[in-house]
mmCIF file of C-alpha atoms (C1' of nucleotides) in Angstrom:
data_model
loop_
_atom_site.group_PDB
_atom_site.id
_atom_site.type_symbol
_atom_site.label_atom_id
_atom_site.label_comp_id
_atom_site.label_asym_id
_atom_site.label_seq_id
_atom_site.Cartn_x
_atom_site.Cartn_y
_atom_site.Cartn_z
ATOM 1 C CA MET K 36 -0.038 0.069 0.121
ATOM 2 C CA GLY K 37 1.313 3.343 -1.058
ATOM 3 C CA ARG K 38 1.739 6.509 0.995
ATOM 4 C CA SER K 39 -1.317 8.653 0.766
ATOM 5 C CA PRO K 40 -0.962 11.913 -1.017
ATOM 6 C CA CYS K 41 0.054 14.912 1.237
ATOM 7 C CA CYS K 42 -2.858 16.823 -0.122
ATOM 8 C CA GLU K 43 -5.951 16.821 -2.204
ATOM 9 C CA LYS K 44 -4.405 17.293 -5.580
ATOM 10 C CA ALA K 45 -7.660 18.122 -7.337
ATOM 11 C CA HIS K 46 -8.006 21.367 -5.258
ATOM 12 C CA THR K 47 -4.533 22.600 -5.230
ATOM 13 C CA ASN K 48 -2.685 24.955 -7.690
ATOM 14 C CA LYS K 49 0.689 23.487 -9.460
ATOM 15 C CA GLY K 50 3.284 25.209 -11.216
ATOM 16 C CA ALA K 51 4.740 28.907 -10.780
ATOM 17 C CA TRP K 52 3.649 30.773 -7.789
ATOM 18 C CA THR K 53 1.980 34.005 -8.243
ATOM 19 C CA LYS K 54 2.833 37.296 -6.425
ATOM 20 C CA GLU K 55 -0.488 37.177 -4.658
ATOM 21 C CA GLU K 56 0.228 33.601 -3.390
ATOM 22 C CA ASP K 57 3.653 34.834 -2.166
ATOM 23 C CA GLU K 58 2.398 37.779 -0.311
ATOM 24 C CA ARG K 59 -0.390 35.383 1.392
ATOM 25 C CA LEU K 60 2.347 32.965 2.481
ATOM 26 C CA ILE K 61 4.730 35.642 3.575
ATOM 27 C CA ALA K 62 1.991 37.379 5.674
ATOM 28 C CA HIS K 63 0.746 34.071 7.169
ATOM 29 C CA ILE K 64 4.524 33.008 8.277
ATOM 30 C CA LYS K 65 5.175 36.617 9.537
ATOM 31 C CA ALA K 66 2.016 36.227 11.841
ATOM 32 C CA HIS K 67 2.237 32.560 12.690
ATOM 33 C CA GLY K 68 5.912 31.657 12.078
ATOM 34 C CA GLU K 69 7.138 28.630 10.204
ATOM 35 C CA GLY K 70 5.894 25.175 10.739
ATOM 36 C CA CYS K 71 2.662 23.129 10.483
ATOM 37 C CA TRP K 72 2.999 22.948 6.714
ATOM 38 C CA ARG K 73 0.164 20.682 6.328
ATOM 39 C CA SER K 74 -2.525 23.028 7.951
ATOM 40 C CA LEU K 75 -0.761 26.200 6.510
ATOM 41 C CA PRO K 76 -2.361 26.491 3.111
ATOM 42 C CA ARG K 77 -5.792 26.308 4.349
ATOM 43 C CA ALA K 78 -4.948 28.615 7.233
ATOM 44 C CA ALA K 79 -3.431 30.920 4.821
ATOM 45 C CA GLY K 80 -6.172 30.753 2.212
ATOM 46 C CA LEU K 81 -3.844 29.367 -0.320
ATOM 47 C CA LEU K 82 -4.921 26.480 -2.814
ATOM 48 C CA ARG K 83 -1.303 24.944 -2.478
ATOM 49 C CA CYS K 84 0.048 21.668 -0.766
ATOM 50 C CA GLY K 85 1.984 22.168 2.582
ATOM 51 C CA LYS K 86 4.897 20.629 0.767
ATOM 52 C CA SER K 87 4.784 23.385 -2.043
ATOM 53 C CA CYS K 88 4.304 26.191 0.726
ATOM 54 C CA ARG K 89 7.483 24.799 2.613
ATOM 55 C CA LEU K 90 9.511 24.753 -0.503
ATOM 56 C CA ARG K 91 8.465 28.334 -1.778
ATOM 57 C CA TRP K 92 9.159 29.597 1.546
ATOM 58 C CA ILE K 93 12.556 27.809 2.429
ATOM 59 C CA ASN K 94 13.939 28.254 -1.233
ATOM 60 C CA TYR K 95 12.635 31.703 -2.406
ATOM 61 C CA LEU K 96 10.714 33.903 0.388
ATOM 62 C CA ARG K 97 12.720 33.389 3.302
ATOM 63 C CA PRO K 98 14.096 36.953 3.988
ATOM 64 C CA ASP K 99 17.544 35.949 4.855
ATOM 65 C CA LEU K 100 18.238 34.397 1.535
ATOM 66 C CA LYS K 101 21.269 35.747 -0.315
ATOM 67 C CA ARG K 102 20.184 35.991 -4.033
ATOM 68 C CA GLY K 103 22.921 36.440 -6.796
ATOM 69 C CA ASN K 104 25.845 34.707 -8.257
ATOM 70 C CA PHE K 105 27.861 32.521 -6.032
ATOM 71 C CA THR K 106 31.293 33.767 -5.342
ATOM 72 C CA LEU K 107 34.540 31.930 -6.055
ATOM 73 C CA GLU K 108 35.055 31.451 -2.141
ATOM 74 C CA GLU K 109 31.556 29.825 -2.097
ATOM 75 C CA ASP K 110 32.349 27.579 -5.132
ATOM 76 C CA ASP K 111 35.477 26.488 -3.240
ATOM 77 C CA LEU K 112 33.699 25.799 -0.150
ATOM 78 C CA ILE K 113 30.861 23.758 -1.827
ATOM 79 C CA ILE K 114 33.675 21.891 -3.647
ATOM 80 C CA LYS K 115 35.554 21.058 -0.418
ATOM 81 C CA LEU K 116 32.181 20.191 1.266
ATOM 82 C CA HIS K 117 31.140 17.971 -1.391
ATOM 83 C CA SER K 118 34.171 16.003 -1.351
ATOM 84 C CA LEU K 119 33.666 15.442 2.296
ATOM 85 C CA LEU K 120 29.774 14.838 2.397
ATOM 86 C CA GLY K 121 28.744 13.936 -1.197
ATOM 87 C CA ASN K 122 25.326 14.937 -2.453
ATOM 88 C CA LYS K 123 24.159 15.987 1.054
ATOM 89 C CA TRP K 124 23.142 19.164 -0.121
ATOM 90 C CA SER K 125 20.986 20.271 3.015
ATOM 91 C CA LEU K 126 24.437 19.690 5.135
ATOM 92 C CA ILE K 127 26.275 21.751 2.566
ATOM 93 C CA ALA K 128 23.721 24.330 2.667
ATOM 94 C CA ALA K 129 23.880 24.547 6.408
ATOM 95 C CA LYS K 130 27.413 25.797 6.148
ATOM 96 C CA LEU K 131 26.553 28.560 3.432
ATOM 97 C CA PRO K 132 24.537 31.071 5.070
ATOM 98 C CA GLY K 133 21.766 32.576 2.880
ATOM 99 C CA ARG K 134 22.106 29.352 0.275
ATOM 100 C CA THR K 135 19.450 26.911 0.024
ATOM 101 C CA ASP K 136 20.082 23.216 -0.483
ATOM 102 C CA ASN K 137 18.147 23.355 -3.958
ATOM 103 C CA GLU K 138 20.387 26.510 -5.023
ATOM 104 C CA ILE K 139 23.464 24.843 -4.289
ATOM 105 C CA LYS K 140 22.285 21.468 -6.169
ATOM 106 C CA ASN K 141 21.412 23.503 -9.321
ATOM 107 C CA HIS K 142 24.695 25.499 -8.978
ATOM 108 C CA TRP K 143 26.469 22.329 -8.622
ATOM 109 C CA ASN K 144 25.040 20.469 -11.361
ATOM 110 C CA THR K 145 25.068 23.513 -13.822
ATOM 111 C CA HIS K 146 28.356 25.093 -13.061
ATOM 112 C CA ILE K 147 30.629 23.558 -10.879
ATOM 113 C CA ARG K 148 30.358 19.938 -12.220
ATOM 114 C CA ARG K 149 31.309 21.192 -15.553
ATOM 115 C CA LYS K 150 34.086 23.249 -14.048
ATOM 116 C CA LEU K 151 35.725 20.164 -12.450
ATOM 117 C CA LEU K 152 35.345 18.255 -15.590
ATOM 118 C CA SER K 153 37.050 20.958 -17.422
ATOM 119 C CA GLN K 154 39.879 20.601 -14.977
ATOM 120 C CA GLY K 155 40.008 16.913 -15.461
ATOM 121 C CA VAL K 156 38.556 16.193 -12.097
ATOM 122 C CA ASP K 157 35.547 13.763 -11.619
ATOM 123 C CA PRO K 158 33.001 15.495 -9.712
ATOM 124 C CA ALA K 159 31.687 12.438 -8.134
ATOM 125 C CA THR K 160 35.008 11.173 -6.606
ATOM 126 C CA HIS K 161 36.972 14.663 -6.707
ATOM 127 C CA ARG K 162 39.878 12.370 -8.122
ATOM 128 C CA PRO K 163 41.853 13.217 -11.550
ATOM 129 C CA ILE K 164 39.917 11.689 -14.515
ATOM 130 C CA SER K 165 42.943 9.948 -15.710
ATOM 131 C CA ASP K 166 43.099 7.967 -12.396
ATOM 132 C CA GLN K 167 39.500 7.040 -12.696
ATOM 133 C CA PHE K 168 40.001 5.618 -16.255
ATOM 134 C CA SER K 169 43.371 3.821 -15.378
ATOM 135 C CA ASN K 170 41.587 2.261 -12.241
ATOM 136 C CA SER K 171 38.552 1.379 -13.961
ATOM 137 C CA SER K 172 40.027 -0.062 -16.932
ATOM 138 C CA ASN K 173 42.799 -2.139 -15.459
ATOM 139 C CA THR K 174 40.871 -3.448 -12.772
ATOM 140 C CA CYS K 175 37.881 -4.674 -15.014
ATOM 141 C CA ILE K 176 40.304 -7.146 -16.326
ATOM 142 C CA SER K 177 41.754 -9.790 -14.312
ATOM 143 C CA LEU K 178 45.156 -11.109 -15.599
ATOM 144 C CA GLU K 179 47.223 -13.817 -14.086
ATOM 145 C CA ARG K 180 48.058 -11.479 -11.211
ATOM 146 C CA ARG K 181 45.466 -11.838 -8.299
ATOM 147 C CA GLY K 182 47.492 -10.381 -5.475
ATOM 148 C CA ASP K 183 46.033 -8.239 -2.694
ATOM 149 C CA VAL K 184 46.917 -5.030 -4.735
ATOM 150 C CA ARG K 185 44.312 -5.710 -7.305
ATOM 151 C CA GLU K 186 41.737 -6.789 -4.774
ATOM 152 C CA GLY K 187 42.217 -3.492 -2.938
ATOM 153 C CA ILE K 188 41.799 -1.409 -5.996
ATOM 154 C CA SER K 189 38.713 -3.404 -7.144
ATOM 155 C CA LYS K 190 37.022 -2.815 -3.599
ATOM 156 C CA TYR K 191 37.262 1.151 -4.252
ATOM 157 C CA SER K 192 37.297 1.653 -7.830
ATOM 158 C CA GLY K 193 34.243 2.940 -9.502
ATOM 159 C CA GLY K 194 32.240 3.848 -6.480
ATOM 160 C CA VAL K 195 31.712 7.108 -4.860
ATOM 161 C CA LEU K 196 33.588 7.415 -1.567
ATOM 162 C CA GLN K 197 30.867 9.621 -0.013
ATOM 163 C CA ASP K 198 31.518 8.125 3.655
ATOM 164 C CA ALA K 199 34.266 10.235 5.322
ATOM 165 C CA ALA K 200 35.701 7.135 7.122
ATOM 166 C CA LYS K 201 35.973 5.228 3.899
ATOM 167 C CA ARG K 202 37.618 8.050 2.316
ATOM 168 C CA GLU K 203 40.148 8.211 5.136
ATOM 169 C CA GLU K 204 40.692 4.457 4.833
ATOM 170 C CA TYR K 205 40.957 4.816 1.304
ATOM 171 C CA SER K 206 43.526 7.489 1.576
ATOM 172 C CA SER K 207 45.847 5.678 3.943
ATOM 173 C CA TYR K 208 45.318 2.525 1.727
ATOM 174 C CA ASN K 209 46.510 4.707 -1.334
ATOM 175 C CA SER K 210 49.563 6.128 0.781
ATOM 176 C CA THR K 211 50.808 2.539 1.822
ATOM 177 C CA GLN K 212 49.933 0.706 -1.490
ATOM 178 C CA GLU K 213 50.704 3.650 -3.923
ATOM 179 C CA GLN K 214 53.991 2.345 -5.362
ATOM 180 C CA GLN K 215 52.947 -1.191 -5.666
ATOM 181 C CA GLN K 216 49.631 0.240 -7.020
ATOM 182 C CA HIS K 217 51.473 2.376 -9.617
ATOM 183 C CA LYS K 218 53.544 -0.445 -10.671
ATOM 184 C CA PHE K 219 50.783 -2.747 -11.015
ATOM 185 C CA GLU K 220 48.846 -0.113 -13.061
ATOM 186 C CA GLN K 221 52.044 0.187 -15.555
ATOM 187 C CA GLU K 222 52.393 -3.413 -15.711
ATOM 188 C CA VAL K 223 48.702 -3.882 -16.703
ATOM 189 C CA ASN K 224 48.626 -1.012 -19.258
ATOM 190 C CA LEU K 225 51.576 -2.713 -20.781
ATOM 191 C CA GLU K 226 49.831 -6.190 -21.030
ATOM 192 C CA LEU K 227 46.684 -4.368 -22.345
ATOM 193 C CA CYS K 228 48.385 -2.950 -25.421
ATOM 194 C CA ILE K 229 47.164 -5.139 -28.370
ATOM 195 C CA SER K 230 49.723 -5.292 -30.996
ATOM 196 C CA LEU K 231 51.602 -8.223 -32.443
ATOM 197 C CA PRO K 232 55.016 -9.314 -30.830
ATOM 198 C CA ASN K 233 57.842 -8.597 -32.922
ATOM 199 C CA ASN K 234 58.677 -12.451 -33.421
ATOM 200 C CA TYR K 235 55.123 -12.700 -34.900
ATOM 201 C CA LEU K 236 55.622 -9.491 -37.283
ATOM 202 C CA GLN K 237 58.885 -10.922 -38.379
ATOM 203 C CA GLN K 238 57.373 -13.854 -40.421
ATOM 204 C CA ASP K 239 58.329 -13.323 -44.340
ATOM 205 C CA SER K 240 55.344 -15.230 -46.027
ATOM 206 C CA SER K 241 51.879 -13.556 -45.983
ATOM 207 C CA SER K 242 50.137 -16.921 -45.453
ATOM 208 C CA LYS K 243 52.514 -17.677 -42.703
ATOM 209 C CA ARG K 244 51.645 -14.335 -41.159
ATOM 210 C CA LYS K 245 47.803 -14.804 -41.372
ATOM 211 C CA GLU K 246 48.403 -18.089 -39.646
ATOM 212 C CA VAL K 247 50.330 -16.390 -36.837
ATOM 213 C CA VAL K 248 47.978 -13.513 -36.362
ATOM 214 C CA ARG K 249 45.009 -16.038 -36.089
ATOM 215 C CA ASP K 250 47.032 -17.846 -33.380
ATOM 216 C CA PHE K 251 48.005 -14.503 -31.741
ATOM 217 C CA LEU K 252 44.219 -13.483 -31.291
ATOM 218 C CA GLY K 253 43.699 -16.678 -29.903
ATOM 219 C CA LEU K 254 41.404 -18.074 -32.595
ATOM 220 C CA SER K 255 43.380 -21.231 -32.882
ATOM 221 C CA SER K 256 45.379 -21.392 -29.665
ATOM 222 C CA ALA K 257 44.425 -20.398 -26.057
ATOM 223 C CA MET K 258 46.778 -17.400 -25.799
ATOM 224 C CA LEU K 259 43.856 -14.953 -25.454
ATOM 225 C CA ASP K 260 41.372 -16.940 -23.397
ATOM 226 C CA TYR K 261 38.222 -14.915 -22.584
ATOM 227 C CA ARG K 262 37.320 -17.124 -19.740
ATOM 228 C CA SER K 263 40.385 -15.577 -17.941
ATOM 229 C CA LEU K 264 39.108 -12.183 -18.053
ATOM 230 C CA ASP K 265 36.784 -10.861 -15.304
ATOM 231 C CA ILE K 266 34.274 -8.304 -16.579
ATOM 232 C "C1'" DA H 288 13.544 36.861 -38.393
ATOM 233 C "C1'" DA H 289 12.760 32.435 -36.915
ATOM 234 C "C1'" DG H 290 13.419 27.975 -35.563
ATOM 235 C "C1'" DA H 291 16.599 24.842 -32.934
ATOM 236 C "C1'" DT H 292 19.152 24.136 -29.117
ATOM 237 C "C1'" DA H 293 21.398 24.520 -24.715
ATOM 238 C "C1'" DG H 294 21.312 26.565 -20.230
ATOM 239 C "C1'" DC H 295 19.177 27.455 -16.002
ATOM 240 C "C1'" DC H 296 16.389 27.214 -11.964
ATOM 241 C "C1'" DA H 297 11.780 26.711 -9.755
ATOM 242 C "C1'" DA H 298 8.981 23.331 -8.560
ATOM 243 C "C1'" DC H 299 7.431 18.556 -8.150
ATOM 244 C "C1'" DC H 300 7.631 13.685 -6.703
ATOM 245 C "C1'" DG H 301 8.745 9.853 -4.258
ATOM 246 C "C1'" DC H 302 11.100 8.089 -0.326
ATOM 247 C "C1'" DG H 303 13.245 7.763 4.259
ATOM 248 C "C1'" DT H 304 13.096 9.175 8.825
ATOM 249 C "C1'" DC H 305 11.184 10.719 13.069
ATOM 250 C "C1'" DA H 306 7.500 11.772 16.281
ATOM 251 C "C1'" DC H 307 3.824 10.426 18.581
ATOM 252 C "C1'" DA H 308 -0.450 7.859 19.528
ATOM 253 C "C1'" DA L 72 6.132 -2.907 19.241
ATOM 254 C "C1'" DT L 73 3.539 -1.020 15.534
ATOM 255 C "C1'" DG L 74 0.983 1.818 12.322
ATOM 256 C "C1'" DT L 75 0.222 6.666 10.844
ATOM 257 C "C1'" DG L 76 1.202 11.334 9.667
ATOM 258 C "C1'" DA L 77 4.022 15.138 9.111
ATOM 259 C "C1'" DC L 78 8.499 16.781 7.507
ATOM 260 C "C1'" DG L 79 12.795 16.869 4.821
ATOM 261 C "C1'" DC L 80 15.820 15.466 1.496
ATOM 262 C "C1'" DG L 81 17.626 14.298 -3.009
ATOM 263 C "C1'" DG L 82 16.648 13.359 -7.838
ATOM 264 C "C1'" DT L 83 14.180 14.670 -11.699
ATOM 265 C "C1'" DT L 84 11.113 17.426 -14.866
ATOM 266 C "C1'" DG L 85 9.336 21.319 -17.031
ATOM 267 C "C1'" DG L 86 9.259 25.818 -18.699
ATOM 268 C "C1'" DC L 87 11.489 30.174 -19.422
ATOM 269 C "C1'" DT L 88 15.455 32.773 -21.408
ATOM 270 C "C1'" DA L 89 19.454 33.120 -23.942
ATOM 271 C "C1'" DT L 90 22.231 31.953 -27.707
ATOM 272 C "C1'" DC L 91 23.244 29.910 -31.972
ATOM 273 C "C1'" DT L 92 22.451 28.769 -36.857
#
DNA sequence: AAGATAGCCAACCGCGTCACA
DNA sequence: ATGTGACGCGGTTGGCTATCT
């Protein structure tokens, strides 16, 4: 059984708020204060649901709202907070006086995300995109080596590290394993370069070359065995 | 000048959480 | 302990405006 609707939809307005509705809402809240959103519309003489009133007040009508463009300092703070908190817009908004969670969320999606991407930073993980690519591509494919390093990378790759404790764990993991990981990535990258080895290319007759290419691709031998790949 | 496209942002929707009976 | 109602949050949508072709 689903949750009952928060209001009688047939008798409520939807869409953009009119000036008159705004004035009614402001007047009511000035007189009675915030809260009791469920009963507010009727008391204020508004044909809106309580949710809609609350949203309108919090995101647009509240007197302490700071309108206008975000400053560079605000952008930086949002980025830092997002790296710690993830998409917890209300928590981020709590640290930026005069800004709403909705406003910050919109600003993030339309400006900051793009800014980070243009700087080569993944907005979800706050890590360089090149790192993401090397990690994700390298760990998708399992070669012969199945050591701890690979397991560690798999554990953290591809996901969003929104939990601060996990991030800390990850960063300490990184610091202790970094060299091994780097070495591992280099090795895997080399092994993933698909090209014919020199000894194959040195075959002189074309028919012989076709045969060895077929052999190299694993069509006649088990050299490239898809069963050994973890996708 | 007009249509197409992209960007922006206010508002909506559904779900999770909490308080209370 | 459980059910219900209210609130709050985050994702998504829709419409307006600006820019491009």
